[in-house]
mmCIF file with all atom_site columns, C-alpha atoms in Angstrom:
data_model
loop_
_atom_site.group_PDB
_atom_site.id
_atom_site.type_symbol
_atom_site.label_atom_id
_atom_site.label_alt_id
_atom_site.label_comp_id
_atom_site.label_asym_id
_atom_site.label_entity_id
_atom_site.label_seq_id
_atom_site.pdbx_PDB_ins_code
_atom_site.Cartn_x
_atom_site.Cartn_y
_atom_site.Cartn_z
_atom_site.occupancy
_atom_site.B_iso_or_equiv
_atom_site.pdbx_formal_charge
_atom_site.auth_seq_id
_atom_site.auth_comp_id
_atom_site.auth_asym_id
_atom_site.auth_atom_id
_atom_site.pdbx_PDB_model_num
ATOM 1   C CA . MET X 1 1   ? 194.520 87.868  139.364 1.00 0.00 ? 11  MET X CA 1
ATOM 2   C CA . GLY X 1 2   ? 197.903 87.399  141.128 1.00 0.00 ? 12  GLY X CA 1
ATOM 3   C CA . PHE X 1 3   ? 199.895 90.633  140.118 1.00 0.00 ? 13  PHE X CA 1
ATOM 4   C CA . GLY X 1 4   ? 202.059 92.626  142.643 1.00 0.00 ? 14  GLY X CA 1
ATOM 5   C CA . GLU X 1 5   ? 202.303 96.294  142.283 1.00 0.00 ? 15  GLU X CA 1
ATOM 6   C CA . GLU X 1 6   ? 205.609 95.717  140.429 1.00 0.00 ? 16  GLU X CA 1
ATOM 7   C CA . GLU X 1 7   ? 203.970 93.657  137.745 1.00 0.00 ? 17  GLU X CA 1
ATOM 8   C CA . LEU X 1 8   ? 201.177 95.847  137.328 1.00 0.00 ? 18  LEU X CA 1
ATOM 9   C CA . ASP X 1 9   ? 203.627 98.877  136.679 1.00 0.00 ? 19  ASP X CA 1
ATOM 10  C CA . ALA X 1 10  ? 205.419 96.774  134.128 1.00 0.00 ? 20  ALA X CA 1
ATOM 11  C CA . LEU X 1 11  ? 202.084 96.202  132.318 1.00 0.00 ? 21  LEU X CA 1
ATOM 12  C CA . LYS X 1 12  ? 201.852 99.853  131.664 1.00 0.00 ? 22  LYS X CA 1
ATOM 13  C CA . HIS X 1 13  ? 204.962 99.699  129.395 1.00 0.00 ? 23  HIS X CA 1
ATOM 14  C CA . PRO X 1 14  ? 204.144 98.838  125.767 1.00 0.00 ? 24  PRO X CA 1
ATOM 15  C CA . GLU X 1 15  ? 207.622 97.250  125.191 1.00 0.00 ? 25  GLU X CA 1
ATOM 16  C CA . LEU X 1 16  ? 207.307 94.963  128.188 1.00 0.00 ? 26  LEU X CA 1
ATOM 17  C CA . VAL X 1 17  ? 203.724 93.928  127.354 1.00 0.00 ? 27  VAL X CA 1
ATOM 18  C CA . SER X 1 18  ? 204.963 93.063  123.733 1.00 0.00 ? 28  SER X CA 1
ATOM 19  C CA . MET X 1 19  ? 207.887 91.051  125.400 1.00 0.00 ? 29  MET X CA 1
ATOM 20  C CA . LEU X 1 20  ? 205.275 88.971  127.435 1.00 0.00 ? 30  LEU X CA 1
ATOM 21  C CA . VAL X 1 21  ? 202.764 88.383  124.604 1.00 0.00 ? 31  VAL X CA 1
ATOM 22  C CA . ASN X 1 22  ? 205.704 87.019  122.322 1.00 0.00 ? 32  ASN X CA 1
ATOM 23  C CA . ALA X 1 23  ? 207.397 85.026  125.238 1.00 0.00 ? 33  ALA X CA 1
ATOM 24  C CA . THR X 1 24  ? 207.807 81.371  124.385 1.00 0.00 ? 34  THR X CA 1
ATOM 25  C CA . VAL X 1 25  ? 207.656 80.330  127.961 1.00 0.00 ? 35  VAL X CA 1
ATOM 26  C CA . SER X 1 26  ? 204.317 80.069  129.924 1.00 0.00 ? 36  SER X CA 1
ATOM 27  C CA . TRP X 1 27  ? 203.916 82.639  132.359 1.00 0.00 ? 37  TRP X CA 1
ATOM 28  C CA . CYS X 1 28  ? 200.410 82.750  133.097 1.00 0.00 ? 38  CYS X CA 1
ATOM 29  C CA . SER X 1 29  ? 197.775 80.277  133.603 1.00 0.00 ? 39  SER X CA 1
ATOM 30  C CA . VAL X 1 30  ? 193.832 80.530  133.603 1.00 0.00 ? 40  VAL X CA 1
ATOM 31  C CA . SER X 1 31  ? 191.495 78.405  135.481 1.00 0.00 ? 41  SER X CA 1
ATOM 32  C CA . VAL X 1 32  ? 187.746 77.998  135.133 1.00 0.00 ? 42  VAL X CA 1
ATOM 33  C CA . ASN X 1 33  ? 185.590 77.934  138.209 1.00 0.00 ? 43  ASN X CA 1
ATOM 34  C CA . ARG X 1 34  ? 182.918 75.253  136.468 1.00 0.00 ? 44  ARG X CA 1
ATOM 35  C CA . ASP X 1 35  ? 180.290 75.814  139.329 1.00 0.00 ? 45  ASP X CA 1
ATOM 36  C CA . VAL X 1 36  ? 180.335 79.530  138.702 1.00 0.00 ? 46  VAL X CA 1
ATOM 37  C CA . LEU X 1 37  ? 180.328 79.216  134.938 1.00 0.00 ? 47  LEU X CA 1
ATOM 38  C CA . LYS X 1 38  ? 177.323 76.855  135.033 1.00 0.00 ? 48  LYS X CA 1
ATOM 39  C CA . ARG X 1 39  ? 175.331 79.416  137.139 1.00 0.00 ? 49  ARG X CA 1
ATOM 40  C CA . LEU X 1 40  ? 176.177 82.294  134.980 1.00 0.00 ? 50  LEU X CA 1
ATOM 41  C CA . LEU X 1 41  ? 175.082 80.260  131.997 1.00 0.00 ? 51  LEU X CA 1
ATOM 42  C CA . SER X 1 42  ? 171.992 79.416  133.519 1.00 0.00 ? 52  SER X CA 1
ATOM 43  C CA . GLN X 1 43  ? 171.066 82.797  134.380 1.00 0.00 ? 53  GLN X CA 1
ATOM 44  C CA . VAL X 1 44  ? 171.116 83.613  130.705 1.00 0.00 ? 54  VAL X CA 1
ATOM 45  C CA . HIS X 1 45  ? 168.812 80.758  130.044 1.00 0.00 ? 55  HIS X CA 1
ATOM 46  C CA . ASP X 1 46  ? 166.585 82.265  132.797 1.00 0.00 ? 56  ASP X CA 1
ATOM 47  C CA . VAL X 1 47  ? 166.536 85.703  131.253 1.00 0.00 ? 57  VAL X CA 1
ATOM 48  C CA . GLU X 1 48  ? 165.728 84.202  127.850 1.00 0.00 ? 58  GLU X CA 1
ATOM 49  C CA . ARG X 1 49  ? 162.936 82.160  129.371 1.00 0.00 ? 59  ARG X CA 1
ATOM 50  C CA . GLU X 1 50  ? 161.635 85.304  131.258 1.00 0.00 ? 60  GLU X CA 1
ATOM 51  C CA . ILE X 1 51  ? 161.660 87.329  127.954 1.00 0.00 ? 61  ILE X CA 1
ATOM 52  C CA . ALA X 1 52  ? 159.809 84.610  126.066 1.00 0.00 ? 62  ALA X CA 1
ATOM 53  C CA . THR X 1 53  ? 157.167 84.266  128.839 1.00 0.00 ? 63  THR X CA 1
ATOM 54  C CA . VAL X 1 54  ? 156.723 88.311  128.765 1.00 0.00 ? 64  VAL X CA 1
ATOM 55  C CA . ASP X 1 55  ? 156.403 88.348  125.254 1.00 0.00 ? 65  ASP X CA 1
ATOM 56  C CA . ARG X 1 56  ? 153.886 85.412  125.045 1.00 0.00 ? 66  ARG X CA 1
ATOM 57  C CA . MET X 1 57  ? 151.791 87.394  128.138 1.00 0.00 ? 67  MET X CA 1
ATOM 58  C CA . LEU X 1 58  ? 151.762 90.662  125.815 1.00 0.00 ? 68  LEU X CA 1
ATOM 59  C CA . ARG X 1 59  ? 150.714 88.640  122.551 1.00 0.00 ? 69  ARG X CA 1
ATOM 60  C CA . LEU X 1 60  ? 147.924 87.037  124.571 1.00 0.00 ? 70  LEU X CA 1
ATOM 61  C CA . GLY X 1 61  ? 146.562 90.368  125.877 1.00 0.00 ? 71  GLY X CA 1
ATOM 62  C CA . ALA X 1 62  ? 148.092 90.599  129.216 1.00 0.00 ? 72  ALA X CA 1
ATOM 63  C CA . SER X 1 63  ? 147.944 94.026  130.875 1.00 0.00 ? 73  SER X CA 1
ATOM 64  C CA . THR X 1 64  ? 150.783 96.211  131.718 1.00 0.00 ? 74  THR X CA 1
ATOM 65  C CA . GLU X 1 65  ? 150.037 96.003  135.371 1.00 0.00 ? 75  GLU X CA 1
ATOM 66  C CA . MET X 1 66  ? 150.225 92.251  135.146 1.00 0.00 ? 76  MET X CA 1
ATOM 67  C CA . VAL X 1 67  ? 153.651 92.222  133.366 1.00 0.00 ? 77  VAL X CA 1
ATOM 68  C CA . SER X 1 68  ? 154.857 94.748  135.777 1.00 0.00 ? 78  SER X CA 1
ATOM 69  C CA . ARG X 1 69  ? 153.470 92.830  138.982 1.00 0.00 ? 79  ARG X CA 1
ATOM 70  C CA . PHE X 1 70  ? 155.095 89.445  137.831 1.00 0.00 ? 80  PHE X CA 1
ATOM 71  C CA . TYR X 1 71  ? 158.373 90.586  136.130 1.00 0.00 ? 81  TYR X CA 1
ATOM 72  C CA . GLY X 1 72  ? 158.889 94.008  137.556 1.00 0.00 ? 82  GLY X CA 1
ATOM 73  C CA . LEU X 1 73  ? 158.915 95.834  134.239 1.00 0.00 ? 83  LEU X CA 1
ATOM 74  C CA . THR X 1 74  ? 158.050 99.518  133.992 1.00 0.00 ? 84  THR X CA 1
ATOM 75  C CA . HIS X 1 75  ? 155.288 100.835 131.898 1.00 0.00 ? 85  HIS X CA 1
ATOM 76  C CA . GLN X 1 76  ? 157.946 102.367 129.328 1.00 0.00 ? 86  GLN X CA 1
ATOM 77  C CA . GLU X 1 77  ? 159.584 98.754  129.169 1.00 0.00 ? 87  GLU X CA 1
ATOM 78  C CA . VAL X 1 78  ? 156.301 97.075  128.592 1.00 0.00 ? 88  VAL X CA 1
ATOM 79  C CA . ALA X 1 79  ? 155.310 99.610  125.975 1.00 0.00 ? 89  ALA X CA 1
ATOM 80  C CA . LEU X 1 80  ? 158.820 99.254  124.329 1.00 0.00 ? 90  LEU X CA 1
ATOM 81  C CA . ARG X 1 81  ? 158.340 95.302  124.202 1.00 0.00 ? 91  ARG X CA 1
ATOM 82  C CA . ARG X 1 82  ? 155.006 95.834  122.555 1.00 0.00 ? 92  ARG X CA 1
ATOM 83  C CA . ASP X 1 83  ? 156.549 97.893  119.882 1.00 0.00 ? 93  ASP X CA 1
ATOM 84  C CA . ILE X 1 84  ? 159.500 95.468  119.544 1.00 0.00 ? 94  ILE X CA 1
ATOM 85  C CA . LEU X 1 85  ? 156.628 92.712  119.042 1.00 0.00 ? 95  LEU X CA 1
ATOM 86  C CA . GLY X 1 86  ? 154.688 94.826  116.654 1.00 0.00 ? 96  GLY X CA 1
ATOM 87  C CA . LEU X 1 87  ? 151.601 94.690  118.812 1.00 0.00 ? 97  LEU X CA 1
ATOM 88  C CA . PRO X 1 88  ? 148.941 97.602  118.352 1.00 0.00 ? 98  PRO X CA 1
ATOM 89  C CA . LYS X 1 89  ? 148.703 100.163 121.224 1.00 0.00 ? 99  LYS X CA 1
ATOM 90  C CA . ARG X 1 90  ? 146.289 99.489  123.721 1.00 0.00 ? 100 ARG X CA 1
ATOM 91  C CA . LYS X 1 91  ? 143.161 101.758 124.087 1.00 0.00 ? 101 LYS X CA 1
ATOM 92  C CA . GLY X 1 92  ? 141.372 101.400 127.251 1.00 0.00 ? 102 GLY X CA 1
ATOM 93  C CA . ARG X 1 93  ? 140.189 98.166  128.707 1.00 0.00 ? 103 ARG X CA 1
ATOM 94  C CA . HIS X 1 94  ? 139.273 94.896  126.992 1.00 0.00 ? 104 HIS X CA 1
ATOM 95  C CA . PRO X 1 95  ? 135.548 94.520  127.152 1.00 0.00 ? 105 PRO X CA 1
ATOM 96  C CA . VAL X 1 96  ? 133.845 92.084  129.623 1.00 0.00 ? 106 VAL X CA 1
ATOM 97  C CA . LEU X 1 97  ? 133.042 88.603  129.017 1.00 0.00 ? 107 LEU X CA 1
ATOM 98  C CA . ASP X 1 98  ? 129.363 87.746  127.812 1.00 0.00 ? 108 ASP X CA 1
ATOM 99  C CA . GLU X 1 99  ? 127.564 85.003  129.820 1.00 0.00 ? 109 GLU X CA 1
ATOM 100 C CA . ALA X 1 100 ? 128.710 82.155  127.428 1.00 0.00 ? 110 ALA X CA 1
ATOM 101 C CA . GLN X 1 101 ? 132.371 83.124  127.675 1.00 0.00 ? 111 GLN X CA 1
ATOM 102 C CA . ASP X 1 102 ? 132.233 83.440  131.397 1.00 0.00 ? 112 ASP X CA 1
ATOM 103 C CA . THR X 1 103 ? 130.526 79.935  131.701 1.00 0.00 ? 113 THR X CA 1
ATOM 104 C CA . ALA X 1 104 ? 133.067 78.594  129.148 1.00 0.00 ? 114 ALA X CA 1
ATOM 105 C CA . LEU X 1 105 ? 135.949 80.194  131.045 1.00 0.00 ? 115 LEU X CA 1
ATOM 106 C CA . TRP X 1 106 ? 134.600 78.888  134.464 1.00 0.00 ? 116 TRP X CA 1
ATOM 107 C CA . LYS X 1 107 ? 134.409 75.160  133.066 1.00 0.00 ? 117 LYS X CA 1
ATOM 108 C CA . HIS X 1 108 ? 138.054 75.307  131.628 1.00 0.00 ? 118 HIS X CA 1
ATOM 109 C CA . TRP X 1 109 ? 139.508 76.883  134.810 1.00 0.00 ? 119 TRP X CA 1
ATOM 110 C CA . GLN X 1 110 ? 137.833 74.661  137.205 1.00 0.00 ? 120 GLN X CA 1
ATOM 111 C CA . ALA X 1 111 ? 139.187 71.709  135.073 1.00 0.00 ? 121 ALA X CA 1
ATOM 112 C CA . GLY X 1 112 ? 142.485 73.436  134.974 1.00 0.00 ? 122 GLY X CA 1
ATOM 113 C CA . ILE X 1 113 ? 142.979 73.855  138.566 1.00 0.00 ? 123 ILE X CA 1
ATOM 114 C CA . ALA X 1 114 ? 141.653 70.360  139.420 1.00 0.00 ? 124 ALA X CA 1
ATOM 115 C CA . GLU X 1 115 ? 143.912 68.667  136.898 1.00 0.00 ? 125 GLU X CA 1
ATOM 116 C CA . ARG X 1 116 ? 147.182 70.524  138.067 1.00 0.00 ? 126 ARG X CA 1
ATOM 117 C CA . GLY X 1 117 ? 146.045 70.603  141.633 1.00 0.00 ? 127 GLY X CA 1
ATOM 118 C CA . ILE X 1 118 ? 146.969 74.398  141.746 1.00 0.00 ? 128 ILE X CA 1
ATOM 119 C CA . ALA X 1 119 ? 146.320 76.037  144.897 1.00 0.00 ? 129 ALA X CA 1
ATOM 120 C CA . LEU X 1 120 ? 144.190 79.363  144.802 1.00 0.00 ? 130 LEU X CA 1
ATOM 121 C CA . ASP X 1 121 ? 147.182 81.405  146.133 1.00 0.00 ? 131 ASP X CA 1
ATOM 122 C CA . ASP X 1 122 ? 149.710 79.930  143.869 1.00 0.00 ? 132 ASP X CA 1
ATOM 123 C CA . GLU X 1 123 ? 149.798 83.045  141.382 1.00 0.00 ? 133 GLU X CA 1
ATOM 124 C CA . VAL X 1 124 ? 152.782 81.673  139.299 1.00 0.00 ? 134 VAL X CA 1
ATOM 125 C CA . ALA X 1 125 ? 150.781 78.518  138.665 1.00 0.00 ? 135 ALA X CA 1
ATOM 126 C CA . MET X 1 126 ? 147.743 80.475  138.010 1.00 0.00 ? 136 MET X CA 1
ATOM 127 C CA . LEU X 1 127 ? 149.473 82.762  135.744 1.00 0.00 ? 137 LEU X CA 1
ATOM 128 C CA . SER X 1 128 ? 150.754 79.831  133.558 1.00 0.00 ? 138 SER X CA 1
ATOM 129 C CA . LEU X 1 129 ? 147.044 78.288  133.551 1.00 0.00 ? 139 LEU X CA 1
ATOM 130 C CA . THR X 1 130 ? 145.717 81.862  132.491 1.00 0.00 ? 140 THR X CA 1
ATOM 131 C CA . MET X 1 131 ? 148.068 81.747  129.426 1.00 0.00 ? 141 MET X CA 1
ATOM 132 C CA . GLU X 1 132 ? 147.039 78.339  128.344 1.00 0.00 ? 142 GLU X CA 1
ATOM 133 C CA . LEU X 1 133 ? 143.138 79.516  128.779 1.00 0.00 ? 143 LEU X CA 1
ATOM 134 C CA . ALA X 1 134 ? 143.802 82.655  126.816 1.00 0.00 ? 144 ALA X CA 1
ATOM 135 C CA . GLU X 1 135 ? 145.249 80.441  123.939 1.00 0.00 ? 145 GLU X CA 1
ATOM 136 C CA . THR X 1 136 ? 142.353 77.788  124.196 1.00 0.00 ? 146 THR X CA 1
ATOM 137 C CA . LEU X 1 137 ? 139.626 80.288  124.498 1.00 0.00 ? 147 LEU X CA 1
ATOM 138 C CA . SER X 1 138 ? 140.978 83.234  122.298 1.00 0.00 ? 148 SER X CA 1
ATOM 139 C CA . LEU X 1 139 ? 140.038 85.559  124.985 1.00 0.00 ? 149 LEU X CA 1
ATOM 140 C CA . PRO X 1 140 ? 142.533 88.434  126.398 1.00 0.00 ? 150 PRO X CA 1
ATOM 141 C CA . MET X 1 141 ? 144.825 87.374  129.292 1.00 0.00 ? 151 MET X CA 1
ATOM 142 C CA . SER X 1 142 ? 144.057 90.351  131.401 1.00 0.00 ? 152 SER X CA 1
ATOM 143 C CA . VAL X 1 143 ? 140.345 89.781  131.117 1.00 0.00 ? 153 VAL X CA 1
ATOM 144 C CA . ILE X 1 144 ? 140.736 86.107  132.245 1.00 0.00 ? 154 ILE X CA 1
ATOM 145 C CA . TRP X 1 145 ? 143.124 87.056  135.041 1.00 0.00 ? 155 TRP X CA 1
ATOM 146 C CA . ALA X 1 146 ? 140.500 89.553  136.076 1.00 0.00 ? 156 ALA X CA 1
ATOM 147 C CA . ALA X 1 147 ? 137.721 87.042  136.205 1.00 0.00 ? 157 ALA X CA 1
ATOM 148 C CA . ILE X 1 148 ? 139.709 84.400  138.063 1.00 0.00 ? 158 ILE X CA 1
ATOM 149 C CA . ARG X 1 149 ? 140.838 86.896  140.649 1.00 0.00 ? 159 ARG X CA 1
ATOM 150 C CA . ASN X 1 150 ? 137.101 88.011  141.022 1.00 0.00 ? 160 ASN X CA 1
ATOM 151 C CA . TRP X 1 151 ? 135.899 84.423  141.483 1.00 0.00 ? 161 TRP X CA 1
ATOM 152 C CA . ILE X 1 152 ? 138.610 83.783  144.305 1.00 0.00 ? 162 ILE X CA 1
ATOM 153 C CA . ASP X 1 153 ? 137.948 87.063  145.862 1.00 0.00 ? 163 ASP X CA 1
ATOM 154 C CA . GLN X 1 154 ? 134.211 86.400  146.173 1.00 0.00 ? 164 GLN X CA 1
ATOM 155 C CA . GLY X 1 155 ? 135.061 82.942  147.465 1.00 0.00 ? 165 GLY X CA 1
ATOM 156 C CA . LEU X 1 156 ? 133.142 81.200  144.473 1.00 0.00 ? 166 LEU X CA 1
ATOM 157 C CA . VAL X 1 157 ? 135.777 78.275  144.699 1.00 0.00 ? 167 VAL X CA 1
#
């Protein structure tokens, strides 16, 4: 900040600080590093976006493991987020898809990856598509994710 040892020592004395605060002449100036400021402000928006995505995932039935894998939250942090959102406590696994649900999911997923040109190893894009499919089909996100991973692992695509 440009203070020398003598100036720092003077700032320890209330009467000298009072004189500086009430001085009529300008004795300091402030400059703003706009690039750093913009970067810091964008980080705030990134964090807000991340929180919104985690909340959306949890509302759509994502598992704790999914949230942990993509956003690094611990089991305790995910549980706290669920409490904050007023979501019920999860007990066990979601039921598996019946044949009609599996077929509908397959068709929607195939259309989604074709429309967006999503590579099978692009997990971030696949996560976004999974959220959309969970909303469209009213199925838990964790069930959809497991089905998609299973299809990819089996080489069905």
